[in-house]
Amino acid sequence: MIIIAHRGLSGEWPEHTLEGYQAAIDEGADFIEPDLVLTKDGILVARHENEISETTNVAAHPKFADRKTTKTIDGVKYTGWFTEDFTLSELKTLRAKERLPQLRSTAKDGQFLIPTFEEILILLKSVNNGRSVPIGVYPETKHPSYFASIGLPHEGELLKLLDEYGYRGSNAPVFIQSFEVGNLRALRQKTDLPLIQLLDGEGSPADMPAMRYADMIAPDGLKDIATYANGIGPNKNMVIPRNMIGNLAAPTALVSNAHQAGLKVHPWTFRRENYFLPLSMKSGINPKSIGDLAAEIQAFKDAGVDGIFTDNTPEAAKLLGKEAL
């Protein structure tokens, strides 16, 4: 069972920083996971969203005040600052900050740069030098149809960089993921690298609103996904739902059905704070307090998943017996 370091060691570091990725690797991650958006000059950078007011100090830069705007992305209106309105050199003047300050420490805010995807691959090249089992990369294309609509498609630059840094073939240590369907289908025509269809408990892919995620996890839907992807990344509640009082219920048939279709299953996202945990695994009523994440991960391991996305690599690595570097 693989550990996918969700945006780095994001339970302890600001999301999507080279330092956070390195920390996750040091603690035993098998893959690091960058969310990829694009700059005005077409460079892939790692941010949770292209709207960056939650994850950077952009609002504290008077020179960028006039960049604040409102946009509709995937049918939702957002007001803030967007990566596609900044060049890479401008983004490099910003610093990362904690996205969940109500739950996590802000002590590391303002210290770290926004990394490019190439810088992440350079980090992995250095880390993997001499390793028999390389640490992999698990990039997500964020809002790919939106970016394509403004002339900044992900696919070309993504595949170029992966090829340049040696990620080739179906066994390469990489998974390319997306909540959309069209870009994964397009990628399958251009590459044999492993692809992952992300799934949420509600709603539809932004590029195919008539298609519901709930229908995609039916046996026929999973067979269709298997024609272009190697696995699924479902909301963890699709694997083990919670009952009316917030405890884990019985697992669904999703893992067995996905495996029958030849798909790997990597649910998201496992976090240690009480706020995110099932009722029986909380350690009191303070949402910030640390609960029994290991027990939740064990339940999903028992359900047969092939990997997990987690903000807390150390806890996952300890449970799964993976050694830190």
Short mmCIF file of C-alpha atoms in Angstrom, two decimals:
data_model
loop_
_atom_site.label_atom_id
_atom_site.label_comp_id
_atom_site.label_asym_id
_atom_site.label_seq_id
_atom_site.Cartn_x
_atom_site.Cartn_y
_atom_site.Cartn_z
CA MET A 1 0.00 0.00 0.00
CA ILE A 2 1.57 3.27 -1.12
CA ILE A 3 1.70 6.55 0.79
CA ILE A 4 0.95 9.58 -1.38
CA ALA A 5 2.14 12.73 0.38
CA HIS A 6 -0.79 15.03 -0.25
CA ARG A 7 0.71 18.40 -1.30
CA GLY A 8 3.85 17.47 0.68
CA LEU A 9 3.92 17.04 4.45
CA SER A 10 0.98 19.42 4.60
CA GLY A 11 -0.08 18.53 8.12
CA GLU A 12 3.10 20.26 9.31
CA TRP A 13 4.29 22.50 6.46
CA PRO A 14 2.55 24.94 4.10
CA GLU A 15 1.21 23.05 1.10
CA HIS A 16 3.23 22.73 -2.10
CA THR A 17 6.73 23.78 -1.11
CA LEU A 18 9.98 22.01 -1.97
CA GLU A 19 10.73 21.89 1.75
CA GLY A 20 7.38 20.24 2.49
CA TYR A 21 7.89 17.65 -0.25
CA GLN A 22 11.37 16.88 1.07
CA ALA A 23 10.02 16.52 4.61
CA ALA A 24 7.42 14.00 3.39
CA ILE A 25 10.08 12.04 1.52
CA ASP A 26 12.25 12.01 4.63
CA GLU A 27 9.36 10.55 6.64
CA GLY A 28 8.65 7.65 4.29
CA ALA A 29 6.36 8.83 1.46
CA ASP A 30 6.27 6.70 -1.70
CA PHE A 31 4.94 9.53 -3.89
CA ILE A 32 4.71 13.30 -3.55
CA GLU A 33 1.63 15.00 -4.94
CA PRO A 34 1.78 18.43 -6.61
CA ASP A 35 -1.40 20.13 -7.83
CA LEU A 36 -0.46 21.86 -11.09
CA VAL A 37 -1.70 25.21 -12.41
CA LEU A 38 -0.15 27.53 -14.99
CA THR A 39 1.38 30.99 -15.01
CA LYS A 40 0.77 33.73 -17.53
CA ASP A 41 3.94 32.66 -19.34
CA GLY A 42 2.88 29.00 -19.48
CA ILE A 43 4.94 27.53 -16.65
CA LEU A 44 3.52 24.72 -14.53
CA VAL A 45 3.62 25.60 -10.82
CA ALA A 46 2.34 23.81 -7.74
CA ARG A 47 -0.64 25.39 -5.96
CA HIS A 48 -3.81 23.93 -4.48
CA GLU A 49 -5.81 26.26 -6.73
CA ASN A 50 -5.04 28.89 -9.33
CA GLU A 51 -6.66 31.37 -6.92
CA ILE A 52 -3.77 31.95 -4.52
CA SER A 53 -5.00 34.22 -1.73
CA GLU A 54 -5.45 31.23 0.62
CA THR A 55 -1.99 29.77 0.05
CA THR A 56 0.32 32.78 -0.49
CA ASN A 57 0.89 36.28 0.91
CA VAL A 58 -0.18 37.92 -2.36
CA ALA A 59 -2.71 40.15 -0.56
CA ALA A 60 0.17 41.77 1.37
CA HIS A 61 1.84 43.00 -1.85
CA PRO A 62 0.46 46.45 -2.76
CA LYS A 63 1.99 46.27 -6.23
CA PHE A 64 -0.39 43.38 -7.04
CA ALA A 65 -3.55 44.98 -5.63
CA ASP A 66 -4.87 45.73 -9.10
CA ARG A 67 -4.61 42.03 -10.06
CA LYS A 68 -7.45 41.12 -7.71
CA THR A 69 -10.43 40.10 -9.80
CA THR A 70 -13.47 37.82 -10.03
CA LYS A 71 -13.56 34.84 -12.37
CA THR A 72 -15.90 31.95 -13.04
CA ILE A 73 -14.04 28.64 -13.04
CA ASP A 74 -15.87 25.37 -13.58
CA GLY A 75 -19.14 27.20 -13.01
CA VAL A 76 -18.14 28.74 -9.66
CA LYS A 77 -17.30 32.41 -9.03
CA TYR A 78 -14.05 33.18 -7.22
CA THR A 79 -12.61 36.53 -6.19
CA GLY A 80 -8.89 36.86 -5.61
CA TRP A 81 -5.57 36.59 -7.39
CA PHE A 82 -4.98 33.94 -10.06
CA THR A 83 -1.75 32.32 -11.23
CA GLU A 84 -2.59 32.85 -14.89
CA ASP A 85 -2.42 36.63 -14.32
CA PHE A 86 1.18 36.44 -13.04
CA THR A 87 4.47 35.60 -14.70
CA LEU A 88 6.68 33.08 -12.98
CA SER A 89 9.11 35.81 -11.93
CA GLU A 90 6.24 37.68 -10.26
CA LEU A 91 5.02 34.54 -8.45
CA LYS A 92 8.54 33.97 -7.18
CA THR A 93 8.25 37.21 -5.17
CA LEU A 94 5.44 35.63 -3.12
CA ARG A 95 5.73 33.25 -0.19
CA ALA A 96 3.61 30.28 0.84
CA LYS A 97 1.33 30.27 3.86
CA GLU A 98 -0.75 27.71 5.74
CA ARG A 99 -4.10 27.05 4.02
CA LEU A 100 -5.84 25.86 7.21
CA PRO A 101 -4.72 28.33 9.89
CA GLN A 102 -7.77 27.58 12.01
CA LEU A 103 -6.46 24.03 12.48
CA ARG A 104 -2.71 24.16 11.94
CA SER A 105 0.34 26.18 12.90
CA THR A 106 1.26 29.27 10.90
CA ALA A 107 4.84 29.35 12.24
CA LYS A 108 6.32 28.54 8.82
CA ASP A 109 4.29 31.15 6.91
CA GLY A 110 6.24 33.53 4.69
CA GLN A 111 9.37 31.39 4.42
CA PHE A 112 9.04 29.32 1.26
CA LEU A 113 8.73 29.90 -2.49
CA ILE A 114 6.15 28.61 -4.95
CA PRO A 115 7.86 25.73 -6.79
CA THR A 116 7.65 24.98 -10.48
CA PHE A 117 6.91 21.45 -11.60
CA GLU A 118 10.40 21.28 -13.06
CA GLU A 119 11.92 22.21 -9.70
CA ILE A 120 9.92 19.37 -8.13
CA LEU A 121 11.28 16.93 -10.72
CA ILE A 122 14.81 18.20 -10.07
CA LEU A 123 14.27 17.55 -6.35
CA LEU A 124 13.14 14.01 -7.09
CA LYS A 125 16.08 13.40 -9.42
CA SER A 126 18.42 14.35 -6.58
CA VAL A 127 16.55 12.31 -3.97
CA ASN A 128 16.37 9.23 -6.20
CA ASN A 129 20.06 9.19 -7.08
CA GLY A 130 21.22 5.76 -5.94
CA ARG A 131 17.81 4.59 -4.69
CA SER A 132 16.70 1.15 -5.87
CA VAL A 133 13.03 2.10 -5.43
CA PRO A 134 12.48 5.70 -6.54
CA ILE A 135 10.15 8.17 -4.86
CA GLY A 136 7.41 8.86 -7.40
CA VAL A 137 5.48 11.94 -8.46
CA TYR A 138 1.68 12.13 -8.57
CA PRO A 139 0.72 15.38 -10.36
CA GLU A 140 -2.86 16.62 -10.60
CA THR A 141 -3.96 18.75 -13.53
CA LYS A 142 -6.09 21.43 -11.88
CA HIS A 143 -9.02 22.80 -13.92
CA PRO A 144 -7.58 21.52 -17.21
CA SER A 145 -10.53 22.50 -19.42
CA TYR A 146 -10.52 26.01 -17.94
CA PHE A 147 -6.81 26.45 -18.58
CA ALA A 148 -7.18 25.07 -22.11
CA SER A 149 -9.97 27.59 -22.73
CA ILE A 150 -7.59 30.49 -21.99
CA GLY A 151 -4.81 29.09 -24.14
CA LEU A 152 -2.78 27.47 -21.34
CA PRO A 153 -3.24 23.70 -21.67
CA HIS A 154 -1.47 21.42 -19.20
CA GLU A 155 -0.79 18.41 -21.34
CA GLY A 156 2.06 19.45 -23.63
CA GLU A 157 4.29 20.96 -20.95
CA LEU A 158 3.44 18.21 -18.46
CA LEU A 159 4.40 15.39 -20.82
CA LYS A 160 7.49 17.23 -22.07
CA LEU A 161 8.87 17.67 -18.57
CA LEU A 162 8.07 14.13 -17.49
CA ASP A 163 9.84 12.75 -20.55
CA GLU A 164 12.81 15.07 -20.07
CA TYR A 165 13.28 13.79 -16.51
CA GLY A 166 13.00 10.13 -17.48
CA TYR A 167 9.37 9.27 -16.72
CA ARG A 168 8.56 6.94 -19.58
CA GLY A 169 6.41 3.85 -19.93
CA SER A 170 3.61 2.22 -18.01
CA ASN A 171 5.86 1.27 -15.08
CA ALA A 172 7.30 4.74 -14.50
CA PRO A 173 6.97 6.03 -10.90
CA VAL A 174 4.26 8.52 -11.79
CA PHE A 175 0.49 8.81 -11.74
CA ILE A 176 -1.21 11.69 -13.57
CA GLN A 177 -4.57 12.49 -11.97
CA SER A 178 -7.59 14.63 -12.76
CA PHE A 179 -11.19 15.14 -11.67
CA GLU A 180 -12.02 15.75 -15.33
CA VAL A 181 -12.43 13.06 -17.96
CA GLY A 182 -11.61 14.67 -21.30
CA ASN A 183 -8.03 15.53 -20.50
CA LEU A 184 -7.34 12.01 -19.20
CA ARG A 185 -8.76 10.55 -22.41
CA ALA A 186 -6.60 12.97 -24.41
CA LEU A 187 -3.53 12.07 -22.36
CA ARG A 188 -4.13 8.37 -22.97
CA GLN A 189 -3.83 9.03 -26.72
CA LYS A 190 -0.42 10.65 -26.15
CA THR A 191 1.19 8.60 -23.38
CA ASP A 192 1.25 5.22 -21.69
CA LEU A 193 2.11 6.73 -18.31
CA PRO A 194 -0.28 5.67 -15.52
CA LEU A 195 -3.43 7.81 -15.21
CA ILE A 196 -5.86 8.17 -12.29
CA GLN A 197 -9.49 9.27 -12.50
CA LEU A 198 -10.36 11.29 -9.40
CA LEU A 199 -13.90 10.94 -8.06
CA ASP A 200 -15.92 12.88 -5.53
CA GLY A 201 -18.90 11.76 -3.53
CA GLU A 202 -21.19 14.29 -5.19
CA GLY A 203 -21.33 16.24 -8.42
CA SER A 204 -19.86 15.70 -11.87
CA PRO A 205 -16.64 16.23 -13.79
CA ALA A 206 -16.40 19.91 -14.74
CA ASP A 207 -15.95 19.06 -18.40
CA MET A 208 -18.84 16.57 -18.48
CA PRO A 209 -21.61 17.91 -16.22
CA ALA A 210 -24.13 15.38 -17.50
CA MET A 211 -21.98 12.56 -16.11
CA ARG A 212 -22.30 11.99 -12.36
CA TYR A 213 -19.44 10.66 -10.25
CA ALA A 214 -21.96 8.37 -8.57
CA ASP A 215 -22.66 6.70 -11.93
CA MET A 216 -18.95 6.41 -12.69
CA ILE A 217 -18.43 4.05 -9.74
CA ALA A 218 -21.07 1.59 -10.93
CA PRO A 219 -19.52 -1.56 -12.45
CA ASP A 220 -20.12 -0.37 -16.03
CA GLY A 221 -18.73 3.06 -15.17
CA LEU A 222 -15.59 1.52 -13.74
CA LYS A 223 -15.15 -0.58 -16.88
CA ASP A 224 -15.36 2.60 -18.92
CA ILE A 225 -12.75 4.30 -16.72
CA ALA A 226 -10.49 1.30 -17.26
CA THR A 227 -10.42 2.03 -21.01
CA TYR A 228 -8.32 5.16 -20.37
CA ALA A 229 -7.07 5.11 -16.76
CA ASN A 230 -5.12 2.77 -14.50
CA GLY A 231 -6.90 3.59 -11.29
CA ILE A 232 -9.29 5.77 -9.36
CA GLY A 233 -8.80 8.30 -6.60
CA PRO A 234 -12.16 8.38 -4.80
CA ASN A 235 -13.31 10.48 -1.88
CA LYS A 236 -12.65 8.09 1.00
CA ASN A 237 -16.33 8.14 1.99
CA MET A 238 -17.03 6.31 -1.28
CA VAL A 239 -14.93 3.41 0.05
CA ILE A 240 -16.07 3.45 3.69
CA PRO A 241 -18.99 5.79 4.41
CA ARG A 242 -19.79 7.21 7.81
CA ASN A 243 -22.99 6.47 9.64
CA MET A 244 -25.43 8.99 11.08
CA ILE A 245 -23.33 9.66 14.18
CA GLY A 246 -20.06 9.96 12.27
CA ASN A 247 -18.44 6.58 12.78
CA LEU A 248 -17.14 4.36 9.99
CA ALA A 249 -19.81 2.07 8.53
CA ALA A 250 -19.27 -1.08 6.48
CA PRO A 251 -17.12 -0.76 3.34
CA THR A 252 -18.90 -0.44 0.02
CA ALA A 253 -18.21 -2.70 -2.95
CA LEU A 254 -16.11 -0.02 -4.66
CA VAL A 255 -12.70 -1.56 -3.99
CA SER A 256 -13.67 -5.03 -5.16
CA ASN A 257 -15.53 -3.68 -8.20
CA ALA A 258 -12.59 -1.45 -9.14
CA HIS A 259 -10.11 -4.28 -8.76
CA GLN A 260 -12.33 -6.49 -10.90
CA ALA A 261 -12.13 -3.81 -13.60
CA GLY A 262 -8.33 -3.77 -13.26
CA LEU A 263 -8.16 -0.42 -11.48
CA LYS A 264 -6.07 0.61 -8.48
CA VAL A 265 -7.83 2.48 -5.67
CA HIS A 266 -6.18 5.46 -3.93
CA PRO A 267 -8.72 7.27 -1.69
CA TRP A 268 -8.26 10.80 -0.31
CA THR A 269 -7.56 12.50 2.10
CA PHE A 270 -6.37 11.14 5.47
CA ARG A 271 -5.69 13.79 8.13
CA ARG A 272 -4.91 13.48 11.82
CA GLU A 273 -6.88 16.39 13.30
CA ASN A 274 -10.13 15.60 15.14
CA TYR A 275 -11.98 17.81 12.68
CA PHE A 276 -11.44 15.25 9.91
CA LEU A 277 -11.65 11.95 11.79
CA PRO A 278 -14.54 9.55 12.44
CA LEU A 279 -16.23 10.10 15.80
CA SER A 280 -14.76 7.05 17.54
CA MET A 281 -11.23 8.07 16.49
CA LYS A 282 -11.37 11.63 17.83
CA SER A 283 -9.42 12.55 20.97
CA GLY A 284 -11.92 14.93 22.50
CA ILE A 285 -13.89 17.90 21.20
CA ASN A 286 -11.11 20.30 20.19
CA PRO A 287 -11.07 20.20 16.36
CA LYS A 288 -7.32 20.92 16.33
CA SER A 289 -6.39 18.02 18.60
CA ILE A 290 -4.71 14.95 17.15
CA GLY A 291 -6.83 11.82 17.00
CA ASP A 292 -6.23 8.20 16.02
CA LEU A 293 -5.37 8.53 12.33
CA ALA A 294 -3.67 5.14 12.38
CA ALA A 295 -6.97 3.43 13.20
CA GLU A 296 -8.67 5.08 10.24
CA ILE A 297 -5.87 4.12 7.87
CA GLN A 298 -5.96 0.55 9.19
CA ALA A 299 -9.67 0.31 8.36
CA PHE A 300 -8.99 1.30 4.77
CA LYS A 301 -6.02 -1.05 4.55
CA ASP A 302 -8.32 -3.83 5.69
CA ALA A 303 -10.79 -2.76 2.98
CA GLY A 304 -8.10 -3.48 0.38
CA VAL A 305 -7.15 -0.07 -0.96
CA ASP A 306 -3.86 0.17 -2.88
CA GLY A 307 -2.71 3.49 -1.47
CA ILE A 308 -3.83 6.62 0.37
CA PHE A 309 -3.45 10.36 0.04
CA THR A 310 -2.43 11.77 3.41
CA ASP A 311 -1.34 15.07 4.93
CA ASN A 312 0.48 13.10 7.64
CA THR A 313 3.12 10.82 6.19
CA PRO A 314 4.84 9.98 9.53
CA GLU A 315 1.71 8.45 11.05
CA ALA A 316 0.95 6.49 7.87
CA ALA A 317 4.54 5.28 7.50
CA LYS A 318 4.67 4.08 11.10
CA LEU A 319 1.47 2.08 10.70
CA LEU A 320 2.53 0.57 7.38
CA GLY A 321 6.07 -0.21 8.50
CA LYS A 322 7.79 2.08 6.00
CA GLU A 323 11.18 3.40 6.98
CA ALA A 324 11.97 7.11 7.07
CA LEU A 325 15.14 8.19 5.29
#
